[in-house]
Amino acid sequence: MDLSYGPQYEALRADVRDFLAAHWPPPGGAPPAQAEVLAFRRRAIAAGYLARGIPRRYGGSEQRPDPLAAQVIREEFARAGAPGEARGIGTMMLVPTLLERGAEWQKERWIPPTVLGELLWCQGYSEPGSGSDLASLRTRAELVGDEWVVHGQKIWTSDAQRADLMFCLCRTEPDAPKHAGISYLLLDMRQPGVEVRPLREMTGHAFFNEVFLNGARTPKDWIVGRRGEGWQVSRTTLKHERNAIGNADLARSTFDALVELARRA
Ligand SMILES: Cc1cc2nc3c(=O)[nH]c(=O)nc-3n(C[C@H](O)[C@H](O)[C@H](O)COP(=O)(O)OP(=O)(O)OC[C@H]3O[C@@H](n4cnc5c(N)ncnc54)[C@H](O)[C@@H]3O)c2cc1C
């Protein structure tokens, strides 16, 4: 059985290698700075190697779906130790949610910096007492003038200490049945009404956080979908979360990290 990719993909592999030889690593030999990583990603997107599923008008390279081409690119980027797609909750979950359900201005504003890796997001769903029964969540948002004012607490919020923004579920229609009373809001994490408290795990690391929202504010139109539609929008995000968790590359890199840890132990 011939398991090679075939001449078309080997030609692509040669092109990707040439591109990488020209652009990675940056000159100087020092560990690459964030600005160099971003500049490299911009070039790789322009060359059609990254953000392949994202339309050009939202900062992607809008390539025809081709899993073999994507695999060749991933292999060559990994071989060169070059930065691949920006990883994280934003690219995995929010970008596809905005593509499906966001307003045009929201896509234009938030997708490009997120796919580049400039903007980090966290997911504010779980609350103390509202985990599996998520629709019972109690964080409330009230419209005051042109802003939502948010009070409540989130928990298990991965990466909240690094995130610039949060997509979160808030109760905006307290009199509606519980699934119909929720809205999906976007919120700036760097404001006085947001307090992040890391939860230290037995490993010594703090990946999860508690997030306290004490009068946090967000503009009226930073809502994905309409008022009371947050539950449906959250289903879209969770669909993409499941998809990303099942990703073979993620499993591979997690396994490699585990082997590396075992070697050092
Ligand atoms: C790696 C990881 C990352 C996460 N990151 C985030 C994040 O970024 N943002 C975020 O919002 N959340 C995050 N979470 C939280 C996750 O979504 C919650 O763990 C989940 O909502 C479950 O809530 P809980 O921990 O309160 O468990 P509970 O709801 O208390 O459930 C505990 C156990 O009881 C069982 N159970 C619950 N109800 C019933 C019932 N009625 N009948 C029978 N059994 C029941 C459950 O199956 C479970 O085994 C993350 C979780 C993990 C593991």
PDB file of C-alpha atoms and ligand atoms in Angstrom:
ATOM      1  CA  MET A   1       0.000   0.000   0.000  1.00  0.00           C
ATOM      2  CA  ASP A   2       1.351   3.426  -0.935  1.00  0.00           C
ATOM      3  CA  LEU A   3       0.967   5.758   2.037  1.00  0.00           C
ATOM      4  CA  SER A   4       2.937   8.650   0.546  1.00  0.00           C
ATOM      5  CA  TYR A   5       1.124  11.936   0.014  1.00  0.00           C
ATOM      6  CA  GLY A   6       1.807  11.997  -3.724  1.00  0.00           C
ATOM      7  CA  PRO A   7       3.667  14.480  -5.945  1.00  0.00           C
ATOM      8  CA  GLN A   8       1.221  17.374  -5.503  1.00  0.00           C
ATOM      9  CA  TYR A   9       1.706  17.345  -1.724  1.00  0.00           C
ATOM     10  CA  GLU A  10       5.444  16.735  -1.880  1.00  0.00           C
ATOM     11  CA  ALA A  11       5.663  19.876  -4.063  1.00  0.00           C
ATOM     12  CA  LEU A  12       3.710  21.744  -1.398  1.00  0.00           C
ATOM     13  CA  ARG A  13       6.085  20.345   1.248  1.00  0.00           C
ATOM     14  CA  ALA A  14       9.060  21.742  -0.677  1.00  0.00           C
ATOM     15  CA  ASP A  15       7.380  25.169  -0.879  1.00  0.00           C
ATOM     16  CA  VAL A  16       6.634  25.154   2.850  1.00  0.00           C
ATOM     17  CA  ARG A  17      10.237  24.200   3.621  1.00  0.00           C
ATOM     18  CA  ASP A  18      11.505  27.073   1.457  1.00  0.00           C
ATOM     19  CA  PHE A  19       9.158  29.467   3.217  1.00  0.00           C
ATOM     20  CA  LEU A  20      10.287  28.282   6.642  1.00  0.00           C
ATOM     21  CA  ALA A  21      13.960  28.402   5.706  1.00  0.00           C
ATOM     22  CA  ALA A  22      13.471  32.052   4.705  1.00  0.00           C
ATOM     23  CA  HIS A  23      11.391  33.160   7.696  1.00  0.00           C
ATOM     24  CA  TRP A  24      12.016  30.991  10.761  1.00  0.00           C
ATOM     25  CA  PRO A  25      13.698  31.282  13.196  1.00  0.00           C
ATOM     26  CA  PRO A  26      14.194  35.051  13.283  1.00  0.00           C
ATOM     27  CA  PRO A  27      17.838  36.128  12.945  1.00  0.00           C
ATOM     28  CA  GLY A  28      19.957  36.666  16.044  1.00  0.00           C
ATOM     29  CA  GLY A  29      19.634  33.326  17.823  1.00  0.00           C
ATOM     30  CA  ALA A  30      17.764  34.736  20.850  1.00  0.00           C
ATOM     31  CA  PRO A  31      14.443  33.144  21.883  1.00  0.00           C
ATOM     32  CA  PRO A  32      11.808  34.736  19.617  1.00  0.00           C
ATOM     33  CA  ALA A  33       9.925  37.706  21.041  1.00  0.00           C
ATOM     34  CA  GLN A  34       6.136  37.858  20.850  1.00  0.00           C
ATOM     35  CA  ALA A  35       6.373  40.549  18.141  1.00  0.00           C
ATOM     36  CA  GLU A  36       8.487  38.189  16.011  1.00  0.00           C
ATOM     37  CA  VAL A  37       5.988  35.364  16.472  1.00  0.00           C
ATOM     38  CA  LEU A  38       3.152  37.673  15.376  1.00  0.00           C
ATOM     39  CA  ALA A  39       5.132  38.938  12.375  1.00  0.00           C
ATOM     40  CA  PHE A  40       5.856  35.345  11.354  1.00  0.00           C
ATOM     41  CA  ARG A  41       2.179  34.363  11.670  1.00  0.00           C
ATOM     42  CA  ARG A  42       1.186  37.339   9.504  1.00  0.00           C
ATOM     43  CA  ARG A  43       3.592  36.125   6.798  1.00  0.00           C
ATOM     44  CA  ALA A  44       2.408  32.526   7.132  1.00  0.00           C
ATOM     45  CA  ILE A  45      -1.223  33.619   6.776  1.00  0.00           C
ATOM     46  CA  ALA A  46      -0.350  35.732   3.723  1.00  0.00           C
ATOM     47  CA  ALA A  47       1.371  32.658   2.232  1.00  0.00           C
ATOM     48  CA  GLY A  48      -1.779  30.578   2.817  1.00  0.00           C
ATOM     49  CA  TYR A  49      -0.269  28.292   5.460  1.00  0.00           C
ATOM     50  CA  LEU A  50      -2.183  29.357   8.586  1.00  0.00           C
ATOM     51  CA  ALA A  51      -5.786  30.388   9.397  1.00  0.00           C
ATOM     52  CA  ARG A  52      -6.771  28.443   6.291  1.00  0.00           C
ATOM     53  CA  GLY A  53     -10.430  28.108   7.214  1.00  0.00           C
ATOM     54  CA  ILE A  54     -10.902  31.799   8.056  1.00  0.00           C
ATOM     55  CA  PRO A  55     -12.148  34.213   5.364  1.00  0.00           C
ATOM     56  CA  ARG A  56      -9.615  36.808   4.175  1.00  0.00           C
ATOM     57  CA  ARG A  57     -11.778  39.702   5.297  1.00  0.00           C
ATOM     58  CA  TYR A  58     -11.448  38.426   8.884  1.00  0.00           C
ATOM     59  CA  GLY A  59      -7.689  38.029   8.770  1.00  0.00           C
ATOM     60  CA  GLY A  60      -7.470  34.450   7.508  1.00  0.00           C
ATOM     61  CA  SER A  61      -6.000  32.946   4.352  1.00  0.00           C
ATOM     62  CA  GLU A  62      -9.298  31.424   3.104  1.00  0.00           C
ATOM     63  CA  GLN A  63      -7.950  28.262   1.533  1.00  0.00           C
ATOM     64  CA  ARG A  64      -9.931  25.474  -0.052  1.00  0.00           C
ATOM     65  CA  PRO A  65     -10.464  22.715   2.574  1.00  0.00           C
ATOM     66  CA  ASP A  66      -7.664  20.162   2.072  1.00  0.00           C
ATOM     67  CA  PRO A  67      -6.811  17.985   5.088  1.00  0.00           C
ATOM     68  CA  LEU A  68      -3.689  16.530   3.441  1.00  0.00           C
ATOM     69  CA  ALA A  69      -2.294  19.982   2.647  1.00  0.00           C
ATOM     70  CA  ALA A  70      -3.048  21.075   6.223  1.00  0.00           C
ATOM     71  CA  GLN A  71      -1.243  17.985   7.536  1.00  0.00           C
ATOM     72  CA  VAL A  72       1.839  18.601   5.368  1.00  0.00           C
ATOM     73  CA  ILE A  73       1.975  22.209   6.615  1.00  0.00           C
ATOM     74  CA  ARG A  74       1.620  21.123  10.258  1.00  0.00           C
ATOM     75  CA  GLU A  75       4.377  18.528   9.839  1.00  0.00           C
ATOM     76  CA  GLU A  76       6.793  21.030   8.326  1.00  0.00           C
ATOM     77  CA  PHE A  77       6.026  23.772  10.851  1.00  0.00           C
ATOM     78  CA  ALA A  78       6.542  21.266  13.689  1.00  0.00           C
ATOM     79  CA  ARG A  79       9.809  20.061  12.147  1.00  0.00           C
ATOM     80  CA  ALA A  80      11.091  23.658  11.965  1.00  0.00           C
ATOM     81  CA  GLY A  81       9.838  24.480  15.484  1.00  0.00           C
ATOM     82  CA  ALA A  82       7.877  27.361  13.933  1.00  0.00           C
ATOM     83  CA  PRO A  83       4.744  28.816  15.547  1.00  0.00           C
ATOM     84  CA  GLY A  84       1.623  27.194  14.141  1.00  0.00           C
ATOM     85  CA  GLU A  85      -1.956  28.322  14.598  1.00  0.00           C
ATOM     86  CA  ALA A  86      -2.521  30.511  17.656  1.00  0.00           C
ATOM     87  CA  ARG A  87      -3.831  28.104  20.280  1.00  0.00           C
ATOM     88  CA  GLY A  88      -6.374  28.829  22.926  1.00  0.00           C
ATOM     89  CA  ILE A  89      -9.968  29.260  23.865  1.00  0.00           C
ATOM     90  CA  GLY A  90     -10.351  32.214  21.500  1.00  0.00           C
ATOM     91  CA  THR A  91      -9.311  30.388  18.340  1.00  0.00           C
ATOM     92  CA  MET A  92     -10.893  27.075  19.365  1.00  0.00           C
ATOM     93  CA  MET A  93     -14.241  28.344  20.543  1.00  0.00           C
ATOM     94  CA  LEU A  94     -14.965  32.022  20.092  1.00  0.00           C
ATOM     95  CA  VAL A  95     -13.789  32.490  16.497  1.00  0.00           C
ATOM     96  CA  PRO A  96     -16.042  29.730  15.095  1.00  0.00           C
ATOM     97  CA  THR A  97     -18.915  31.003  17.255  1.00  0.00           C
ATOM     98  CA  LEU A  98     -18.532  34.524  15.860  1.00  0.00           C
ATOM     99  CA  LEU A  99     -18.286  33.146  12.325  1.00  0.00           C
ATOM    100  CA  GLU A 100     -21.618  31.369  12.819  1.00  0.00           C
ATOM    101  CA  ARG A 101     -23.497  33.816  14.988  1.00  0.00           C
ATOM    102  CA  GLY A 102     -21.606  37.100  15.387  1.00  0.00           C
ATOM    103  CA  ALA A 103     -22.545  40.472  13.929  1.00  0.00           C
ATOM    104  CA  GLU A 104     -20.409  41.604  10.981  1.00  0.00           C
ATOM    105  CA  TRP A 105     -18.622  44.298  13.028  1.00  0.00           C
ATOM    106  CA  GLN A 106     -17.866  41.749  15.779  1.00  0.00           C
ATOM    107  CA  LYS A 107     -16.221  39.410  13.262  1.00  0.00           C
ATOM    108  CA  GLU A 108     -14.157  42.245  11.783  1.00  0.00           C
ATOM    109  CA  ARG A 109     -13.086  43.539  15.166  1.00  0.00           C
ATOM    110  CA  TRP A 110     -12.236  40.371  17.071  1.00  0.00           C
ATOM    111  CA  ILE A 111     -11.417  37.535  14.669  1.00  0.00           C
ATOM    112  CA  PRO A 112      -8.214  38.986  13.096  1.00  0.00           C
ATOM    113  CA  PRO A 113      -6.332  39.682  16.369  1.00  0.00           C
ATOM    114  CA  THR A 114      -7.544  36.384  17.849  1.00  0.00           C
ATOM    115  CA  VAL A 115      -6.301  34.197  14.974  1.00  0.00           C
ATOM    116  CA  LEU A 116      -2.971  36.031  15.108  1.00  0.00           C
ATOM    117  CA  GLY A 117      -2.622  35.284  18.816  1.00  0.00           C
ATOM    118  CA  GLU A 118      -2.656  38.948  19.859  1.00  0.00           C
ATOM    119  CA  LEU A 119      -5.880  38.686  21.830  1.00  0.00           C
ATOM    120  CA  LEU A 120      -6.497  36.012  24.477  1.00  0.00           C
ATOM    121  CA  TRP A 121      -9.955  34.968  25.647  1.00  0.00           C
ATOM    122  CA  CYS A 122     -11.403  33.002  28.525  1.00  0.00           C
ATOM    123  CA  GLN A 123     -14.733  31.238  28.869  1.00  0.00           C
ATOM    124  CA  GLY A 124     -17.046  32.382  31.670  1.00  0.00           C
ATOM    125  CA  TYR A 125     -19.672  29.665  31.870  1.00  0.00           C
ATOM    126  CA  SER A 126     -19.305  27.599  35.086  1.00  0.00           C
ATOM    127  CA  GLU A 127     -20.301  29.047  38.436  1.00  0.00           C
ATOM    128  CA  PRO A 128     -20.242  27.670  41.962  1.00  0.00           C
ATOM    129  CA  GLY A 129     -23.413  25.539  41.964  1.00  0.00           C
ATOM    130  CA  SER A 130     -23.895  25.806  38.190  1.00  0.00           C
ATOM    131  CA  GLY A 131     -21.637  23.266  36.527  1.00  0.00           C
ATOM    132  CA  SER A 132     -23.486  20.371  34.914  1.00  0.00           C
ATOM    133  CA  ASP A 133     -26.718  22.314  35.438  1.00  0.00           C
ATOM    134  CA  LEU A 134     -25.292  25.328  33.638  1.00  0.00           C
ATOM    135  CA  ALA A 135     -28.658  26.892  32.830  1.00  0.00           C
ATOM    136  CA  SER A 136     -29.159  27.579  36.550  1.00  0.00           C
ATOM    137  CA  LEU A 137     -26.377  30.205  36.409  1.00  0.00           C
ATOM    138  CA  ARG A 138     -26.921  33.297  38.529  1.00  0.00           C
ATOM    139  CA  THR A 139     -24.431  35.893  37.287  1.00  0.00           C
ATOM    140  CA  ARG A 140     -26.714  38.731  36.262  1.00  0.00           C
ATOM    141  CA  ALA A 141     -26.297  41.526  33.765  1.00  0.00           C
ATOM    142  CA  GLU A 142     -28.524  44.569  33.797  1.00  0.00           C
ATOM    143  CA  LEU A 143     -28.730  47.141  31.037  1.00  0.00           C
ATOM    144  CA  VAL A 144     -27.973  50.580  32.465  1.00  0.00           C
ATOM    145  CA  GLY A 145     -27.996  53.209  29.727  1.00  0.00           C
ATOM    146  CA  ASP A 146     -25.695  51.934  26.988  1.00  0.00           C
ATOM    147  CA  GLU A 147     -23.873  49.384  29.135  1.00  0.00           C
ATOM    148  CA  TRP A 148     -24.436  46.020  30.732  1.00  0.00           C
ATOM    149  CA  VAL A 149     -23.486  46.013  34.399  1.00  0.00           C
ATOM    150  CA  VAL A 150     -22.493  42.534  35.540  1.00  0.00           C
ATOM    151  CA  HIS A 151     -22.522  41.044  39.044  1.00  0.00           C
ATOM    152  CA  GLY A 152     -21.688  37.447  39.930  1.00  0.00           C
ATOM    153  CA  GLN A 153     -18.981  34.814  40.057  1.00  0.00           C
ATOM    154  CA  LYS A 154     -17.474  32.396  37.576  1.00  0.00           C
ATOM    155  CA  ILE A 155     -15.283  29.427  38.482  1.00  0.00           C
ATOM    156  CA  TRP A 156     -12.893  27.004  36.724  1.00  0.00           C
ATOM    157  CA  THR A 157     -12.168  29.793  34.260  1.00  0.00           C
ATOM    158  CA  SER A 158      -9.135  28.485  32.369  1.00  0.00           C
ATOM    159  CA  ASP A 159      -6.452  31.065  31.596  1.00  0.00           C
ATOM    160  CA  ALA A 160      -8.456  33.977  33.057  1.00  0.00           C
ATOM    161  CA  GLN A 161      -5.289  35.459  34.557  1.00  0.00           C
ATOM    162  CA  ARG A 162      -3.832  35.943  31.055  1.00  0.00           C
ATOM    163  CA  ALA A 163      -7.014  36.698  29.126  1.00  0.00           C
ATOM    164  CA  ASP A 164      -7.771  40.094  27.627  1.00  0.00           C
ATOM    165  CA  LEU A 165     -11.456  39.333  27.163  1.00  0.00           C
ATOM    166  CA  MET A 166     -14.075  36.870  28.335  1.00  0.00           C
ATOM    167  CA  PHE A 167     -17.134  35.492  26.573  1.00  0.00           C
ATOM    168  CA  CYS A 168     -19.600  34.809  29.324  1.00  0.00           C
ATOM    169  CA  LEU A 169     -23.117  33.712  30.042  1.00  0.00           C
ATOM    170  CA  CYS A 170     -25.197  36.087  32.135  1.00  0.00           C
ATOM    171  CA  ARG A 171     -28.801  36.132  33.266  1.00  0.00           C
ATOM    172  CA  THR A 172     -30.378  39.142  31.599  1.00  0.00           C
ATOM    173  CA  GLU A 173     -34.069  38.139  31.685  1.00  0.00           C
ATOM    174  CA  PRO A 174     -34.670  37.098  35.303  1.00  0.00           C
ATOM    175  CA  ASP A 175     -38.393  36.476  34.738  1.00  0.00           C
ATOM    176  CA  ALA A 176     -37.953  34.168  31.730  1.00  0.00           C
ATOM    177  CA  PRO A 177     -37.658  30.342  32.025  1.00  0.00           C
ATOM    178  CA  LYS A 178     -34.051  29.546  32.944  1.00  0.00           C
ATOM    179  CA  HIS A 179     -32.764  28.549  29.488  1.00  0.00           C
ATOM    180  CA  ALA A 180     -34.449  31.568  27.871  1.00  0.00           C
ATOM    181  CA  GLY A 181     -33.132  34.141  30.330  1.00  0.00           C
ATOM    182  CA  ILE A 182     -29.442  34.001  29.436  1.00  0.00           C
ATOM    183  CA  SER A 183     -27.389  36.241  27.123  1.00  0.00           C
ATOM    184  CA  TYR A 184     -23.905  35.733  25.686  1.00  0.00           C
ATOM    185  CA  LEU A 185     -21.805  38.794  26.473  1.00  0.00           C
ATOM    186  CA  LEU A 186     -18.229  39.764  25.660  1.00  0.00           C
ATOM    187  CA  LEU A 187     -16.381  41.508  28.463  1.00  0.00           C
ATOM    188  CA  ASP A 188     -13.055  43.286  28.878  1.00  0.00           C
ATOM    189  CA  MET A 189     -11.093  41.519  31.635  1.00  0.00           C
ATOM    190  CA  ARG A 190      -8.910  44.533  32.347  1.00  0.00           C
ATOM    191  CA  GLN A 191     -11.277  46.753  34.284  1.00  0.00           C
ATOM    192  CA  PRO A 192     -11.882  47.514  37.968  1.00  0.00           C
ATOM    193  CA  GLY A 193     -15.073  45.395  38.200  1.00  0.00           C
ATOM    194  CA  VAL A 194     -13.191  42.164  37.360  1.00  0.00           C
ATOM    195  CA  GLU A 195     -11.134  40.315  39.967  1.00  0.00           C
ATOM    196  CA  VAL A 196      -9.294  37.094  39.061  1.00  0.00           C
ATOM    197  CA  ARG A 197      -8.215  34.706  41.826  1.00  0.00           C
ATOM    198  CA  PRO A 198      -6.095  31.753  40.666  1.00  0.00           C
ATOM    199  CA  LEU A 199      -6.955  28.267  41.991  1.00  0.00           C
ATOM    200  CA  ARG A 200      -3.719  26.461  42.793  1.00  0.00           C
ATOM    201  CA  GLU A 201      -3.738  22.752  41.909  1.00  0.00           C
ATOM    202  CA  MET A 202      -1.778  19.906  43.503  1.00  0.00           C
ATOM    203  CA  THR A 203       0.752  20.248  40.649  1.00  0.00           C
ATOM    204  CA  GLY A 204       1.587  23.718  41.988  1.00  0.00           C
ATOM    205  CA  HIS A 205       0.259  25.346  38.823  1.00  0.00           C
ATOM    206  CA  ALA A 206      -2.793  27.567  38.672  1.00  0.00           C
ATOM    207  CA  PHE A 207      -4.544  26.958  35.375  1.00  0.00           C
ATOM    208  CA  PHE A 208      -8.085  27.561  36.633  1.00  0.00           C
ATOM    209  CA  ASN A 209      -9.397  30.691  38.302  1.00  0.00           C
ATOM    210  CA  GLU A 210     -12.303  32.188  40.094  1.00  0.00           C
ATOM    211  CA  VAL A 211     -13.521  35.378  38.434  1.00  0.00           C
ATOM    212  CA  PHE A 212     -15.488  37.852  40.520  1.00  0.00           C
ATOM    213  CA  LEU A 213     -17.617  40.328  38.589  1.00  0.00           C
ATOM    214  CA  ASN A 214     -18.484  43.248  40.819  1.00  0.00           C
ATOM    215  CA  GLY A 215     -20.166  45.837  38.631  1.00  0.00           C
ATOM    216  CA  ALA A 216     -18.074  44.957  35.563  1.00  0.00           C
ATOM    217  CA  ARG A 217     -19.237  46.929  32.545  1.00  0.00           C
ATOM    218  CA  THR A 218     -19.538  46.088  28.903  1.00  0.00           C
ATOM    219  CA  PRO A 219     -21.116  47.992  25.992  1.00  0.00           C
ATOM    220  CA  LYS A 220     -24.719  47.209  25.086  1.00  0.00           C
ATOM    221  CA  ASP A 221     -23.802  45.791  21.671  1.00  0.00           C
ATOM    222  CA  TRP A 222     -21.066  43.434  22.961  1.00  0.00           C
ATOM    223  CA  ILE A 223     -23.665  40.674  22.873  1.00  0.00           C
ATOM    224  CA  VAL A 224     -23.522  37.683  20.508  1.00  0.00           C
ATOM    225  CA  GLY A 225     -27.010  36.838  19.281  1.00  0.00           C
ATOM    226  CA  ARG A 226     -30.009  38.571  20.790  1.00  0.00           C
ATOM    227  CA  ARG A 227     -31.004  39.053  24.436  1.00  0.00           C
ATOM    228  CA  GLY A 228     -32.149  35.738  25.879  1.00  0.00           C
ATOM    229  CA  GLU A 229     -30.493  33.713  23.076  1.00  0.00           C
ATOM    230  CA  GLY A 230     -27.315  33.012  25.050  1.00  0.00           C
ATOM    231  CA  TRP A 231     -28.151  29.364  25.635  1.00  0.00           C
ATOM    232  CA  GLN A 232     -28.339  28.651  21.892  1.00  0.00           C
ATOM    233  CA  VAL A 233     -25.117  30.606  21.259  1.00  0.00           C
ATOM    234  CA  SER A 234     -23.394  28.681  24.066  1.00  0.00           C
ATOM    235  CA  ARG A 235     -24.361  25.399  22.333  1.00  0.00           C
ATOM    236  CA  THR A 236     -22.514  26.617  19.238  1.00  0.00           C
ATOM    237  CA  THR A 237     -19.401  27.319  21.317  1.00  0.00           C
ATOM    238  CA  LEU A 238     -19.594  23.946  23.075  1.00  0.00           C
ATOM    239  CA  LYS A 239     -19.911  22.140  19.738  1.00  0.00           C
ATOM    240  CA  HIS A 240     -16.591  23.678  18.693  1.00  0.00           C
ATOM    241  CA  GLU A 241     -15.052  22.968  22.118  1.00  0.00           C
ATOM    242  CA  ARG A 242     -15.876  19.260  21.743  1.00  0.00           C
ATOM    243  CA  ASN A 243     -14.477  19.285  18.245  1.00  0.00           C
ATOM    244  CA  ALA A 244     -11.230  20.912  19.417  1.00  0.00           C
ATOM    245  CA  ILE A 245     -10.828  18.574  22.396  1.00  0.00           C
ATOM    246  CA  GLY A 246     -11.066  15.625  19.987  1.00  0.00           C
ATOM    247  CA  ASN A 247      -8.289  17.117  17.842  1.00  0.00           C
ATOM    248  CA  ALA A 248      -5.544  14.537  17.123  1.00  0.00           C
ATOM    249  CA  ASP A 249      -2.768  17.177  17.086  1.00  0.00           C
ATOM    250  CA  LEU A 250      -3.729  18.362  20.548  1.00  0.00           C
ATOM    251  CA  ALA A 251      -3.733  14.757  21.808  1.00  0.00           C
ATOM    252  CA  ARG A 252      -0.317  14.243  20.203  1.00  0.00           C
ATOM    253  CA  SER A 253       1.256  17.353  21.751  1.00  0.00           C
ATOM    254  CA  THR A 254      -0.271  16.514  25.165  1.00  0.00           C
ATOM    255  CA  PHE A 255       1.143  12.985  24.904  1.00  0.00           C
ATOM    256  CA  ASP A 256       4.578  14.321  23.900  1.00  0.00           C
ATOM    257  CA  ALA A 257       4.533  16.700  26.881  1.00  0.00           C
ATOM    258  CA  LEU A 258       3.635  13.781  29.176  1.00  0.00           C
ATOM    259  CA  VAL A 259       6.525  11.675  27.828  1.00  0.00           C
ATOM    260  CA  GLU A 260       8.873  14.636  28.306  1.00  0.00           C
ATOM    261  CA  LEU A 261       7.665  15.061  31.906  1.00  0.00           C
ATOM    262  CA  ALA A 262       8.180  11.333  32.593  1.00  0.00           C
ATOM    263  CA  ARG A 263      11.729  11.529  31.204  1.00  0.00           C
ATOM    264  CA  ARG A 264      12.562  14.430  33.526  1.00  0.00           C
ATOM    265  CA  ALA A 265      10.968  12.815  36.616  1.00  0.00           C
TER     266      ALA A 265
HETATM  267  C1  LIG B   1      -9.900  20.909  31.955  1.00  0.00           C
HETATM  268  C2  LIG B   1     -11.121  21.721  32.295  1.00  0.00           C
HETATM  269  C3  LIG B   1     -11.186  23.047  31.880  1.00  0.00           C
HETATM  270  C4  LIG B   1     -12.316  23.808  32.197  1.00  0.00           C
HETATM  271  N1  LIG B   1     -12.353  25.117  31.789  1.00  0.00           N
HETATM  272  C5  LIG B   1     -13.458  25.845  32.017  1.00  0.00           C
HETATM  273  C6  LIG B   1     -13.531  27.197  31.551  1.00  0.00           C
HETATM  274  O1  LIG B   1     -12.580  27.738  30.965  1.00  0.00           O
HETATM  275  N2  LIG B   1     -14.658  27.892  31.772  1.00  0.00           N
HETATM  276  C7  LIG B   1     -15.731  27.349  32.412  1.00  0.00           C
HETATM  277  O2  LIG B   1     -16.749  28.027  32.526  1.00  0.00           O
HETATM  278  N3  LIG B   1     -15.686  26.082  32.908  1.00  0.00           N
HETATM  279  C8  LIG B   1     -14.573  25.323  32.722  1.00  0.00           C
HETATM  280  N4  LIG B   1     -14.501  24.033  33.196  1.00  0.00           N
HETATM  281  C9  LIG B   1     -15.541  23.580  34.098  1.00  0.00           C
HETATM  282  C10 LIG B   1     -16.442  22.519  33.557  1.00  0.00           C
HETATM  283  O3  LIG B   1     -17.223  23.010  32.541  1.00  0.00           O
HETATM  284  C11 LIG B   1     -17.191  22.028  34.775  1.00  0.00           C
HETATM  285  O4  LIG B   1     -16.308  21.124  35.391  1.00  0.00           O
HETATM  286  C12 LIG B   1     -18.447  21.413  34.441  1.00  0.00           C
HETATM  287  O5  LIG B   1     -19.345  22.436  34.149  1.00  0.00           O
HETATM  288  C13 LIG B   1     -18.916  20.513  35.604  1.00  0.00           C
HETATM  289  O6  LIG B   1     -19.262  21.306  36.715  1.00  0.00           O
HETATM  290  P1  LIG B   1     -18.857  20.950  38.228  1.00  0.00           P
HETATM  291  O7  LIG B   1     -17.386  20.787  38.307  1.00  0.00           O
HETATM  292  O8  LIG B   1     -19.513  21.970  39.106  1.00  0.00           O
HETATM  293  O9  LIG B   1     -19.452  19.520  38.502  1.00  0.00           O
HETATM  294  P2  LIG B   1     -20.905  19.116  39.019  1.00  0.00           P
HETATM  295  O10 LIG B   1     -21.952  19.727  38.164  1.00  0.00           O
HETATM  296  O11 LIG B   1     -20.981  19.381  40.490  1.00  0.00           O
HETATM  297  O12 LIG B   1     -20.858  17.563  38.784  1.00  0.00           O
HETATM  298  C14 LIG B   1     -20.054  16.701  39.604  1.00  0.00           C
HETATM  299  C15 LIG B   1     -20.372  15.265  39.253  1.00  0.00           C
HETATM  300  O13 LIG B   1     -21.761  14.989  39.508  1.00  0.00           O
HETATM  301  C16 LIG B   1     -22.387  14.466  38.340  1.00  0.00           C
HETATM  302  N5  LIG B   1     -23.766  14.992  38.277  1.00  0.00           N
HETATM  303  C17 LIG B   1     -24.133  16.293  38.239  1.00  0.00           C
HETATM  304  N6  LIG B   1     -25.479  16.390  38.198  1.00  0.00           N
HETATM  305  C18 LIG B   1     -25.960  15.129  38.200  1.00  0.00           C
HETATM  306  C19 LIG B   1     -27.283  14.582  38.169  1.00  0.00           C
HETATM  307  N7  LIG B   1     -28.371  15.344  38.128  1.00  0.00           N
HETATM  308  N8  LIG B   1     -27.399  13.241  38.175  1.00  0.00           N
HETATM  309  C20 LIG B   1     -26.303  12.431  38.222  1.00  0.00           C
HETATM  310  N9  LIG B   1     -25.032  12.903  38.260  1.00  0.00           N
HETATM  311  C21 LIG B   1     -24.866  14.231  38.250  1.00  0.00           C
HETATM  312  C22 LIG B   1     -21.551  14.957  37.166  1.00  0.00           C
HETATM  313  O14 LIG B   1     -21.647  14.086  36.044  1.00  0.00           O
HETATM  314  C23 LIG B   1     -20.142  14.935  37.764  1.00  0.00           C
HETATM  315  O15 LIG B   1     -19.579  13.648  37.678  1.00  0.00           O
HETATM  316  C24 LIG B   1     -13.391  23.239  32.921  1.00  0.00           C
HETATM  317  C25 LIG B   1     -13.309  21.903  33.332  1.00  0.00           C
HETATM  318  C26 LIG B   1     -12.188  21.154  33.027  1.00  0.00           C
HETATM  319  C27 LIG B   1     -12.134  19.721  33.489  1.00  0.00           C
END
